[in-house]
PDB file of C-alpha atoms in Angstrom:
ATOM      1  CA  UNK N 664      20.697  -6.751   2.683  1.00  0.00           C
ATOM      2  CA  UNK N 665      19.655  -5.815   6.194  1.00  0.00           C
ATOM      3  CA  UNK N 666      17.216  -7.416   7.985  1.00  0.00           C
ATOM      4  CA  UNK N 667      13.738  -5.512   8.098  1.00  0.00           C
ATOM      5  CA  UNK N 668      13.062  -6.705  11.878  1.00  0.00           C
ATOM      6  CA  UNK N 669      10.262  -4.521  12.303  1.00  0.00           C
ATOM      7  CA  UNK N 670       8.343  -7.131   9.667  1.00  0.00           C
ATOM      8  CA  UNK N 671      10.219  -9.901  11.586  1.00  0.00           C
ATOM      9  CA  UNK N 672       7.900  -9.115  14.321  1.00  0.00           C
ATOM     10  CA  UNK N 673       4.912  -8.660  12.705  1.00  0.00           C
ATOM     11  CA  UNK N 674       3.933 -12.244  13.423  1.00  0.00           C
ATOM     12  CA  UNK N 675       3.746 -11.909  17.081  1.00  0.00           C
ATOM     13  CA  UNK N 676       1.765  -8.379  16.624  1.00  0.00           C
ATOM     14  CA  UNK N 677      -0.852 -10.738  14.671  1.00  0.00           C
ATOM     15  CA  UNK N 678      -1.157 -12.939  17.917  1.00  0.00           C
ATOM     16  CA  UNK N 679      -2.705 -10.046  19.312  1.00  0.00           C
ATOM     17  CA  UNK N 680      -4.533  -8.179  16.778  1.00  0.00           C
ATOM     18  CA  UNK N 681      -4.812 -10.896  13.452  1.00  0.00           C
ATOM     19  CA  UNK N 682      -6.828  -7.861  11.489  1.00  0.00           C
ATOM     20  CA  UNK N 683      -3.796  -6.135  10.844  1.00  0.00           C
ATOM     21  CA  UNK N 684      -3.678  -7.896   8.075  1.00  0.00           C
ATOM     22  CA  UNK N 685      -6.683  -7.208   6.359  1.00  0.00           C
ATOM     23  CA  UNK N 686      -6.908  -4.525   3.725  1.00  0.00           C
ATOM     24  CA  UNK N 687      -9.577  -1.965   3.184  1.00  0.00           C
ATOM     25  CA  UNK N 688      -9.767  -2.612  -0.476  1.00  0.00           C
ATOM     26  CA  UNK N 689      -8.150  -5.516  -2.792  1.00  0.00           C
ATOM     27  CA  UNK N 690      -7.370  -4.513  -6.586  1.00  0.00           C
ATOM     28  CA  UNK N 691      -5.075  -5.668  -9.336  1.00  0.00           C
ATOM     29  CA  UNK N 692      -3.630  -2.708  -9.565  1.00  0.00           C
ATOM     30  CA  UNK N 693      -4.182   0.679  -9.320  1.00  0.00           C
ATOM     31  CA  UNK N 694      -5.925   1.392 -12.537  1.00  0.00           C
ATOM     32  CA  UNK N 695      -8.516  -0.477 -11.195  1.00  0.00           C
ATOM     33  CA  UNK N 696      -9.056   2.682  -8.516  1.00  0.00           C
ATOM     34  CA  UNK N 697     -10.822   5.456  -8.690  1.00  0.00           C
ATOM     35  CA  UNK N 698      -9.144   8.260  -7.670  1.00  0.00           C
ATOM     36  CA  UNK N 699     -12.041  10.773  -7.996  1.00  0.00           C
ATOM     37  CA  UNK N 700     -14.002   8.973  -6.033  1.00  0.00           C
ATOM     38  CA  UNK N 701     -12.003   8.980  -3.260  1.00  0.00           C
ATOM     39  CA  UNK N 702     -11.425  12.658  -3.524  1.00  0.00           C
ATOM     40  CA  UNK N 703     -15.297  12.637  -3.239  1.00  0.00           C
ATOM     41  CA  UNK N 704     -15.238  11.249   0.180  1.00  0.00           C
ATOM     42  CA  UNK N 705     -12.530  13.165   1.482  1.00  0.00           C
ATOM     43  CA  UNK N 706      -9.558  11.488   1.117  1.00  0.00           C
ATOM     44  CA  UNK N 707      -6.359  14.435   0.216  1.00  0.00           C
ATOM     45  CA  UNK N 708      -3.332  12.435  -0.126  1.00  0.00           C
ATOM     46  CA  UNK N 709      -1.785   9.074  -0.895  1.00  0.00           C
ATOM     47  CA  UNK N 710       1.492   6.692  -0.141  1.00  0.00           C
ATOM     48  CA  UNK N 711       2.927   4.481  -2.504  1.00  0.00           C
ATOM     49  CA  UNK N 712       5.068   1.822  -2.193  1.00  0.00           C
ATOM     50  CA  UNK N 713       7.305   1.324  -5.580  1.00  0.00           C
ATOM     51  CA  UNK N 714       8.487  -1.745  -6.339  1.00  0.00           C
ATOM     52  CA  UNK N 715       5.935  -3.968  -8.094  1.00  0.00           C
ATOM     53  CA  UNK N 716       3.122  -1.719  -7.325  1.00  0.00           C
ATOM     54  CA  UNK N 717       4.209   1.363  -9.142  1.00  0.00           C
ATOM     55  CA  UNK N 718       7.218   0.288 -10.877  1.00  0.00           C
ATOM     56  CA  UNK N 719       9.325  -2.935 -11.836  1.00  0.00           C
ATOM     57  CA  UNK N 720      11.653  -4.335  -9.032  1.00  0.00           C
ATOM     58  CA  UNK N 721      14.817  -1.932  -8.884  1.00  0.00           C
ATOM     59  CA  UNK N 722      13.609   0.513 -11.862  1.00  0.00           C
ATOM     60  CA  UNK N 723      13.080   3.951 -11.115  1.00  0.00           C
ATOM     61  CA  UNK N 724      10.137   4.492 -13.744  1.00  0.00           C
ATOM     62  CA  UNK N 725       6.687   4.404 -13.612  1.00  0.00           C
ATOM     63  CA  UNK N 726       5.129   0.960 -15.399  1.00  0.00           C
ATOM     64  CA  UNK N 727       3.488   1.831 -18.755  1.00  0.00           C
ATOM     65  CA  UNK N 728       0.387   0.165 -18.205  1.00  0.00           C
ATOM     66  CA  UNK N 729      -0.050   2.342 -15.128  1.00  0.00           C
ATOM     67  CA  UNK N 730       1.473   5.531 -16.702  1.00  0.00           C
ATOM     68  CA  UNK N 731      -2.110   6.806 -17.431  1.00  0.00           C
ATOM     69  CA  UNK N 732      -4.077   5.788 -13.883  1.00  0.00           C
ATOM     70  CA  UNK N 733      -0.456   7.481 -12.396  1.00  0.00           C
ATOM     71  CA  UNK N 734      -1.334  10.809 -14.157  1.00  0.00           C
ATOM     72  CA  UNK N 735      -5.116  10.644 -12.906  1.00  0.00           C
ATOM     73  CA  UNK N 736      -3.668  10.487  -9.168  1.00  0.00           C
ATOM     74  CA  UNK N 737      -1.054  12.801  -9.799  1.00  0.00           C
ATOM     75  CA  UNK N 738      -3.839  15.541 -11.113  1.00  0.00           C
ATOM     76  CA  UNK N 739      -6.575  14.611  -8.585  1.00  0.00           C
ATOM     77  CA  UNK N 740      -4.877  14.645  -4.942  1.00  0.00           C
ATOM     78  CA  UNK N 741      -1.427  17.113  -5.949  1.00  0.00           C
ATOM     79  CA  UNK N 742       2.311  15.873  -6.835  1.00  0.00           C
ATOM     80  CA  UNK N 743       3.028  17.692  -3.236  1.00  0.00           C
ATOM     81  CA  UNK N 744      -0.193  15.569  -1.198  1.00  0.00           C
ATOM     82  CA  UNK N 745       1.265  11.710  -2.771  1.00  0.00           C
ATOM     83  CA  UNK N 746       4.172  10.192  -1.102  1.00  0.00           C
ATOM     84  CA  UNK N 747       6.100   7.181  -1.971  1.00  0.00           C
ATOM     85  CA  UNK N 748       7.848   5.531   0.524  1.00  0.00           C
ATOM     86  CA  UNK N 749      10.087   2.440  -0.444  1.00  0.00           C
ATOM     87  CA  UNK N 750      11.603  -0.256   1.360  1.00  0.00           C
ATOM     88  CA  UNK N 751      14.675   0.647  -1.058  1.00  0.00           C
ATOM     89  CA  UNK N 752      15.032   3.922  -2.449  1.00  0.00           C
ATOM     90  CA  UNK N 753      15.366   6.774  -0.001  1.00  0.00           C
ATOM     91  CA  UNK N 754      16.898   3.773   3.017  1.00  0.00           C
ATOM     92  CA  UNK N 755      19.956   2.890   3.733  1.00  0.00           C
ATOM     93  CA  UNK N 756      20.193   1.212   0.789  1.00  0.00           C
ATOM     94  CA  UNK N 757      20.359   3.778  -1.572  1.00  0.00           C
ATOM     95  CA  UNK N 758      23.478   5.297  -0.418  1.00  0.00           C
ATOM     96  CA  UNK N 759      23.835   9.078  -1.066  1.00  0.00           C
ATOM     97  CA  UNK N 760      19.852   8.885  -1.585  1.00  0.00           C
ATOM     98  CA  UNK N 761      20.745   8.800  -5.577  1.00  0.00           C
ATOM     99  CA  UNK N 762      17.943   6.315  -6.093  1.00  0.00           C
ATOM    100  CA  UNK N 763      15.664   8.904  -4.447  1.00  0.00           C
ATOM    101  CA  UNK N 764      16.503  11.557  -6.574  1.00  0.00           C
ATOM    102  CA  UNK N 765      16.121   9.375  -9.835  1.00  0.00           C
ATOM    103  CA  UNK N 766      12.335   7.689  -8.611  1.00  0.00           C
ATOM    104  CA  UNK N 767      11.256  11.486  -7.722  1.00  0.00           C
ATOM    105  CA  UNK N 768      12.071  12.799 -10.941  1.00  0.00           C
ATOM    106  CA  UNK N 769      10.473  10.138 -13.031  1.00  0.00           C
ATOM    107  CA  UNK N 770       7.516   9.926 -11.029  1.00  0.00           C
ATOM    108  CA  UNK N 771       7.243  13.462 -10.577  1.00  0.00           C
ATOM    109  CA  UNK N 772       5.906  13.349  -6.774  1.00  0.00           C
ATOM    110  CA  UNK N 773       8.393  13.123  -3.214  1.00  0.00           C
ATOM    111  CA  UNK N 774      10.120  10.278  -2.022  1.00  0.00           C
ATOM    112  CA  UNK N 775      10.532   9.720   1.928  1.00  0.00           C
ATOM    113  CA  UNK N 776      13.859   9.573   3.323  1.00  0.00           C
ATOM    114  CA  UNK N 777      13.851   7.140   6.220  1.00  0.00           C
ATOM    115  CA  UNK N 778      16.494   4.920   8.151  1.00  0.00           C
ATOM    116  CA  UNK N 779      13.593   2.094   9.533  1.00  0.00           C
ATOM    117  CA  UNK N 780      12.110  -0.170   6.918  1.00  0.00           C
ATOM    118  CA  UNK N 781       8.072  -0.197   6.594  1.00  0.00           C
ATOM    119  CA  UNK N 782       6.208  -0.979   8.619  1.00  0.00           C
ATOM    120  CA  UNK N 783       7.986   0.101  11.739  1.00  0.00           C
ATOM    121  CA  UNK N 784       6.320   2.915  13.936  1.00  0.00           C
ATOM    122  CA  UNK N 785       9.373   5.018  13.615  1.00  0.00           C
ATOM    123  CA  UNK N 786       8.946   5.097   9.433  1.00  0.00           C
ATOM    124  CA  UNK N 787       5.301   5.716  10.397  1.00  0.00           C
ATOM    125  CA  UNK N 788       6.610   9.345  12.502  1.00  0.00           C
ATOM    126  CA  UNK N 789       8.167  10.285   9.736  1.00  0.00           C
ATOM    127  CA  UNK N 790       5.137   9.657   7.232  1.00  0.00           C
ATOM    128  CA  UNK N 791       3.322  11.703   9.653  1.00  0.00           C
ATOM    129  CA  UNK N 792       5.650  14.611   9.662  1.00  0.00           C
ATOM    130  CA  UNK N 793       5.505  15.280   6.031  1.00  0.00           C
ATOM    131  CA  UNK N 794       1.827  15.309   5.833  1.00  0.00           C
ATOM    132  CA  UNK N 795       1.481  17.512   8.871  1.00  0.00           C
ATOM    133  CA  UNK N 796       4.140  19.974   7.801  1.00  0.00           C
ATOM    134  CA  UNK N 797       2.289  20.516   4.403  1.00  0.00           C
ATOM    135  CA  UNK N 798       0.226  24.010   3.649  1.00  0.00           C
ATOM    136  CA  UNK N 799      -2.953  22.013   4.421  1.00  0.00           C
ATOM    137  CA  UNK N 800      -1.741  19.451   6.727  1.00  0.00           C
ATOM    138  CA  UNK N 801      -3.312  15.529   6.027  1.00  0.00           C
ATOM    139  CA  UNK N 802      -4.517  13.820   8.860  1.00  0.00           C
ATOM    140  CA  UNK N 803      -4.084   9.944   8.755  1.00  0.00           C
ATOM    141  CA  UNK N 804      -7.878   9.278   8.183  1.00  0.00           C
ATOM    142  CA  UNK N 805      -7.706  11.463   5.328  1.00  0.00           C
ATOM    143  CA  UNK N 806      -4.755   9.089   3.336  1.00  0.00           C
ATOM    144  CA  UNK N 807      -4.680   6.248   1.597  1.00  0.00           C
ATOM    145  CA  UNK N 808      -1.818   3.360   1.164  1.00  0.00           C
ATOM    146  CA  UNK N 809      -1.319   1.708  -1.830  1.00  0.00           C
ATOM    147  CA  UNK N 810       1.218  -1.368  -1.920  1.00  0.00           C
ATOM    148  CA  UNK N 811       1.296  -4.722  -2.921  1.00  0.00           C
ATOM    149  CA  UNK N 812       2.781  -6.711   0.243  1.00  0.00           C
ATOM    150  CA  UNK N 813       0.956  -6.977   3.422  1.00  0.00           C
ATOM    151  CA  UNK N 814       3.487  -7.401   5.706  1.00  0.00           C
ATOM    152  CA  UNK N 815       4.592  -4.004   4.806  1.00  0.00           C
ATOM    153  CA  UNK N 816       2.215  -1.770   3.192  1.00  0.00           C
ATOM    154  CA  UNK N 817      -1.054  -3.121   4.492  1.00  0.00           C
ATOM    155  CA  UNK N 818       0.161  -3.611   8.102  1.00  0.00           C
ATOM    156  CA  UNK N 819       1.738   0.398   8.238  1.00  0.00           C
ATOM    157  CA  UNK N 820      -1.769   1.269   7.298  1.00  0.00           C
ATOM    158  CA  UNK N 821      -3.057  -0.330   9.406  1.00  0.00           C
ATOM    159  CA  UNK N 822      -0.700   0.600  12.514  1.00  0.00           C
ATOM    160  CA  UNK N 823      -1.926   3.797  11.324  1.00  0.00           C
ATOM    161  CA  UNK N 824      -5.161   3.551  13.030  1.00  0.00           C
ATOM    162  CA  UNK N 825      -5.522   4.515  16.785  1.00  0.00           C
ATOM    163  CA  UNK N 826      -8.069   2.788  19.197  1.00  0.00           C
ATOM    164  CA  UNK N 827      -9.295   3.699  22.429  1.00  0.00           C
ATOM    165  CA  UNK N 828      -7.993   1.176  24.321  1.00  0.00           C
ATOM    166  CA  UNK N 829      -4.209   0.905  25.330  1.00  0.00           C
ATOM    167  CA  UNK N 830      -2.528  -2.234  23.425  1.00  0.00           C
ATOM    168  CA  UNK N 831      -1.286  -2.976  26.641  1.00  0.00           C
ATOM    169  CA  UNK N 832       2.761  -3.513  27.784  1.00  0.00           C
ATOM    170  CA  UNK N 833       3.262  -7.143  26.598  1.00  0.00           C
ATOM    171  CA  UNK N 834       1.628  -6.221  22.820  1.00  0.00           C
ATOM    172  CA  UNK N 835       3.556  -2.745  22.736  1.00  0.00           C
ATOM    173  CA  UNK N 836       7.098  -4.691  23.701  1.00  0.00           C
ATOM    174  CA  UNK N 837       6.679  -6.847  20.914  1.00  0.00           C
ATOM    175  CA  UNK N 838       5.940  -4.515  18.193  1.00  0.00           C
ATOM    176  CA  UNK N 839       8.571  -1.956  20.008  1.00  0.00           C
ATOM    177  CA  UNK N 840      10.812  -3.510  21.198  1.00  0.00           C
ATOM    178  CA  UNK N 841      13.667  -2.941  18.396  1.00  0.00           C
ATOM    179  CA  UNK N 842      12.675  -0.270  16.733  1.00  0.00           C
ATOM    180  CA  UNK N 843      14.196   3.591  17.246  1.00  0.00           C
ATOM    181  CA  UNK N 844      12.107   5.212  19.221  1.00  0.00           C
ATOM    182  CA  UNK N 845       9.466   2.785  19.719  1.00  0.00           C
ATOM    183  CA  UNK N 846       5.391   3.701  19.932  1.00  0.00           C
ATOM    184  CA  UNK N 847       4.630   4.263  23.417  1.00  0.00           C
ATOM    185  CA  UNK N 848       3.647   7.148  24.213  1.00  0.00           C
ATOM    186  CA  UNK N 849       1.863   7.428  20.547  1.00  0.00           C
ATOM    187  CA  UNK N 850      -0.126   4.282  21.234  1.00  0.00           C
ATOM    188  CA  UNK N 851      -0.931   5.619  24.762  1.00  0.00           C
ATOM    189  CA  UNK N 852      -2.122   8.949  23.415  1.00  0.00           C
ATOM    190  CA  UNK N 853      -4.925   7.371  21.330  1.00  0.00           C
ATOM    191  CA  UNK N 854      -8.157   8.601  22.257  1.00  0.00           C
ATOM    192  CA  UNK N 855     -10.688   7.835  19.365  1.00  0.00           C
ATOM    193  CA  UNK N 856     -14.047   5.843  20.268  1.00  0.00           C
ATOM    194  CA  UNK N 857     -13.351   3.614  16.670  1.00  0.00           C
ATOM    195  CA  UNK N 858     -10.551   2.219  14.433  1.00  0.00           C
ATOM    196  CA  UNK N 859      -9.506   5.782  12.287  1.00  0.00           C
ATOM    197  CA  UNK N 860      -6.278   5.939   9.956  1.00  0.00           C
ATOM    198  CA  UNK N 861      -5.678   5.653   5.870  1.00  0.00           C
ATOM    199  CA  UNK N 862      -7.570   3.161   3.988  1.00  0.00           C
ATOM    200  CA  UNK N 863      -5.259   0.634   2.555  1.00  0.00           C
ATOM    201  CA  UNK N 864      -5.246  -0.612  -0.798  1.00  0.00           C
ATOM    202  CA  UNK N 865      -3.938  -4.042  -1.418  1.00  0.00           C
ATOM    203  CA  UNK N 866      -2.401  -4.330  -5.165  1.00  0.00           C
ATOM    204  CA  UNK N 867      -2.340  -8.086  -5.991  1.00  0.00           C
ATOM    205  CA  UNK N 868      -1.004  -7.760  -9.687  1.00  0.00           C
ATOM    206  CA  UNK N 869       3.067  -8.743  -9.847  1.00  0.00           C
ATOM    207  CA  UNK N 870       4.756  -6.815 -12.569  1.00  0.00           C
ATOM    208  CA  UNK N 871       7.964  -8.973 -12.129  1.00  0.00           C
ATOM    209  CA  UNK N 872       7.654 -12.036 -10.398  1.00  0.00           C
ATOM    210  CA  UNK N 873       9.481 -11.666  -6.842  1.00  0.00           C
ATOM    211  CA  UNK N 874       8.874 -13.521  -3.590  1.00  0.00           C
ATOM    212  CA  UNK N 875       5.949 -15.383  -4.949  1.00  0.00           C
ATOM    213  CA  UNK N 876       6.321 -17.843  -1.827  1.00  0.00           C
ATOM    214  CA  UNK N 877       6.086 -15.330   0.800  1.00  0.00           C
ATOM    215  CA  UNK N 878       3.514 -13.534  -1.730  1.00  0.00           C
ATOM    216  CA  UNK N 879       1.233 -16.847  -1.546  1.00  0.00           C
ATOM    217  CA  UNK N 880       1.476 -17.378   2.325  1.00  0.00           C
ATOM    218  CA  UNK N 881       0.614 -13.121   2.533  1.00  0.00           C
ATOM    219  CA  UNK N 882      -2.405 -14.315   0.912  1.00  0.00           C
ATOM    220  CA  UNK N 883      -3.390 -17.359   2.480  1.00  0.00           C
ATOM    221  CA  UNK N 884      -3.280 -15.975   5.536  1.00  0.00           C
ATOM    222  CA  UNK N 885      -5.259 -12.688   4.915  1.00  0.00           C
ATOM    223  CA  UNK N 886      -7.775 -15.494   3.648  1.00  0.00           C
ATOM    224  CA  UNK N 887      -7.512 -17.317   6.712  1.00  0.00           C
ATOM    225  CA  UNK N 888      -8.326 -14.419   8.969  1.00  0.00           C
ATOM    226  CA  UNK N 889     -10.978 -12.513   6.873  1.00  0.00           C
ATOM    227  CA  UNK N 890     -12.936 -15.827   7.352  1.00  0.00           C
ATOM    228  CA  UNK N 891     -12.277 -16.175  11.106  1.00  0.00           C
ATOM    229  CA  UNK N 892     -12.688 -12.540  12.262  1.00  0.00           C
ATOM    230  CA  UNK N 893     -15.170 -11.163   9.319  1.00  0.00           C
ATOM    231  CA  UNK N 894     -18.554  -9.580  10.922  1.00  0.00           C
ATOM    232  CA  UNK N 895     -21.179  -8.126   7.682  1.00  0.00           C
ATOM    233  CA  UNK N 896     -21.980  -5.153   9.829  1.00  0.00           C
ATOM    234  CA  UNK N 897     -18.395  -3.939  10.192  1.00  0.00           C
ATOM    235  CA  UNK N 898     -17.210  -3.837   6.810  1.00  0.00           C
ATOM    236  CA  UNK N 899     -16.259  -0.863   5.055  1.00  0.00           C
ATOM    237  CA  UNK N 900     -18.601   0.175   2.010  1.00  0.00           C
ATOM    238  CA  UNK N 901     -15.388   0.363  -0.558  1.00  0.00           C
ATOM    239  CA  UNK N 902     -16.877  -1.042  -3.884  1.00  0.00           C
ATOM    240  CA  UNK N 903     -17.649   3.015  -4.864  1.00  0.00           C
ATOM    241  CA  UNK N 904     -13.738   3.108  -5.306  1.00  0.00           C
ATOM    242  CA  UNK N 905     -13.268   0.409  -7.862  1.00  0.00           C
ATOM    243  CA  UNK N 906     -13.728   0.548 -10.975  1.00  0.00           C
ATOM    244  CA  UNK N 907     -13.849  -2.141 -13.958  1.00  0.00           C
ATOM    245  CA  UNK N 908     -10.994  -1.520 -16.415  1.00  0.00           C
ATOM    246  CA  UNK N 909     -11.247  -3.719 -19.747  1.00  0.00           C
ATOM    247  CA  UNK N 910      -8.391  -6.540 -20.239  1.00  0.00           C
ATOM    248  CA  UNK N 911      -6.414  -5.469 -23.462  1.00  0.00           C
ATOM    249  CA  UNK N 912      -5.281  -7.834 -25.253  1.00  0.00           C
ATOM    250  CA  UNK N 913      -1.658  -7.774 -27.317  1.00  0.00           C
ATOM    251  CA  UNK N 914      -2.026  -6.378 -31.326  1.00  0.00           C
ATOM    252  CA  UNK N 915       0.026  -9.575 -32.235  1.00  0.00           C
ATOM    253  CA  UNK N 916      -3.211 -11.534 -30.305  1.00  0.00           C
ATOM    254  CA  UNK N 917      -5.756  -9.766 -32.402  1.00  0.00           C
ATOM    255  CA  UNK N 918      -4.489  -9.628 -35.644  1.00  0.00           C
ATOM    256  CA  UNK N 919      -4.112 -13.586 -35.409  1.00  0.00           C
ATOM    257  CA  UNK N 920      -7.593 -13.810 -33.958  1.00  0.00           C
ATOM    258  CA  UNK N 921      -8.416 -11.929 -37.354  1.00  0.00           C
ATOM    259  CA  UNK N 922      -6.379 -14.058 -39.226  1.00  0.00           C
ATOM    260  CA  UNK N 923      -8.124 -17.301 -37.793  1.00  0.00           C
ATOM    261  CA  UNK N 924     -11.445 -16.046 -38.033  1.00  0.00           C
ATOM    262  CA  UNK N 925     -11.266 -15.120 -41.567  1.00  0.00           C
ATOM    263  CA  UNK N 926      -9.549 -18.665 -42.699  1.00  0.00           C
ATOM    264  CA  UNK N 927     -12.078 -20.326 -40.874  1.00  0.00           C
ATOM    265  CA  UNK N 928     -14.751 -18.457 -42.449  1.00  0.00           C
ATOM    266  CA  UNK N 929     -13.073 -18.296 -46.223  1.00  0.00           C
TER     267      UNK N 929
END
């Protein structure tokens, strides 16, 4: 498997700017978010990662206990306005893009072809040139990412958003410096008074368990820095976009809860 060196160098990014790793909004998983809401406030499209978040590792179907919160997105932003961009299908490891084909047909929304793994800047100019070369173009600020790894999902967000300030050289070299085409001169062009880009949506659920030790330092360490760099009067107002979805429990649970209860009573 290659090696995804843009994440590689995500470490020495976080030297620099630690917040990278913090997501807008933290959820199970994504029936827990409401989609309308969002709408609401203006946000027109969405990016999905797939494995684990949207589907088992290395399946090319939606998870059934997502199937129906899938629908609701599907129906509320557009099949054309949600994109799902993979670490796996649609790369170069899905030769002949076959995987593609099968994950956009059984989710029923695009899959983005791209040769550099999340979250490189060069994956990020290609996210941006399928929502700008829509009808009604989406700007950044008006997306959300969904994905359950922060090293990839979270921090693309998050690169997402443009600042004022120039990262400088030194911070640019490190996050550039192997990746096609590097960010520059779109880093330089950034011209906004305040953080803007998607809001990212953390999905902590596992469907199938995979990486759990790199899954528990992801977590640790977004822990860590939340407590070291949090300020109360910077933090997004996100709460409106969760929503409390009851726990269901298995039939073969409640009918021997039933079964108890009665013998106990009887």
């Amino acid at each position: 498997m290659p090696i995804n060196i843009p994440g590689l160098l995500v470490p020495f990014q976080l030297l620099f700017c630690p917040r990278l790793v913090l997501p807008s909004i933290v959820v199970k998983d994504i029936r827990h978010i409401d989609f309308a809401a969002l709408k609401a406030a203006g946000y027109r499209g969405a990016i999905f990662d797939k494995d684990n978040c949207i589907t088992h590792p290395h399946k090319d179907t939606i998870v059934p206990e997502v199937q129906h919160a899938w629908d609701e997105c599907r129906k509320t932003f557009g099949d054309g306005n949600i994109l799902i961009v993979s670490n796996s299908a649609g790369t170069s490891l899905d030769p002949g893009g076959i995987q593609c084909e099968s994950v956009s047909y059984n989710t029923g929304v695009p899959v983005l072809r791209h040769k550099s793994f999340k979250p490189a800047y060069s994956c990020i100019t290609v996210v941006r040139g399928y929502f700008s070369s829509l009808r009604f173009p989406i700007r950044d600020e008006e997306l959300i990412v969904v994905g359950d790894r922060i090293f990839t999902d979270v921090i693309m967000a998050n690169r997402m958003r443009q600042w004022k300030d120039s990262p400088g050289l030194l911070r640019m070299a490190f996050t550039c410096g192997y990746e096609d085409g590097g960010a520059v001169g779109k880093e330089r062009d950034a011209s906004h008074d305040r953080p803007r880009g998607p809001l990212s949506i953390w999905t902590t659920g596992v469907w199938q368990r995979e990486s759990m030790g790199m899954r528990w330092c992801e977590q640790k360490l977004v822990q860590a820095v939340y407590r070291w760099t949090h300020k109360a009067d910077d933090a997004l107002v996100t709460n409106r976009f969760i929503r409390e979805v009851p726990e269901t429990r298995p039939e073969r649970t409640r009918v021997m809860e039933a079964l108890m209860s009665r013998f106990k009573t009887g």
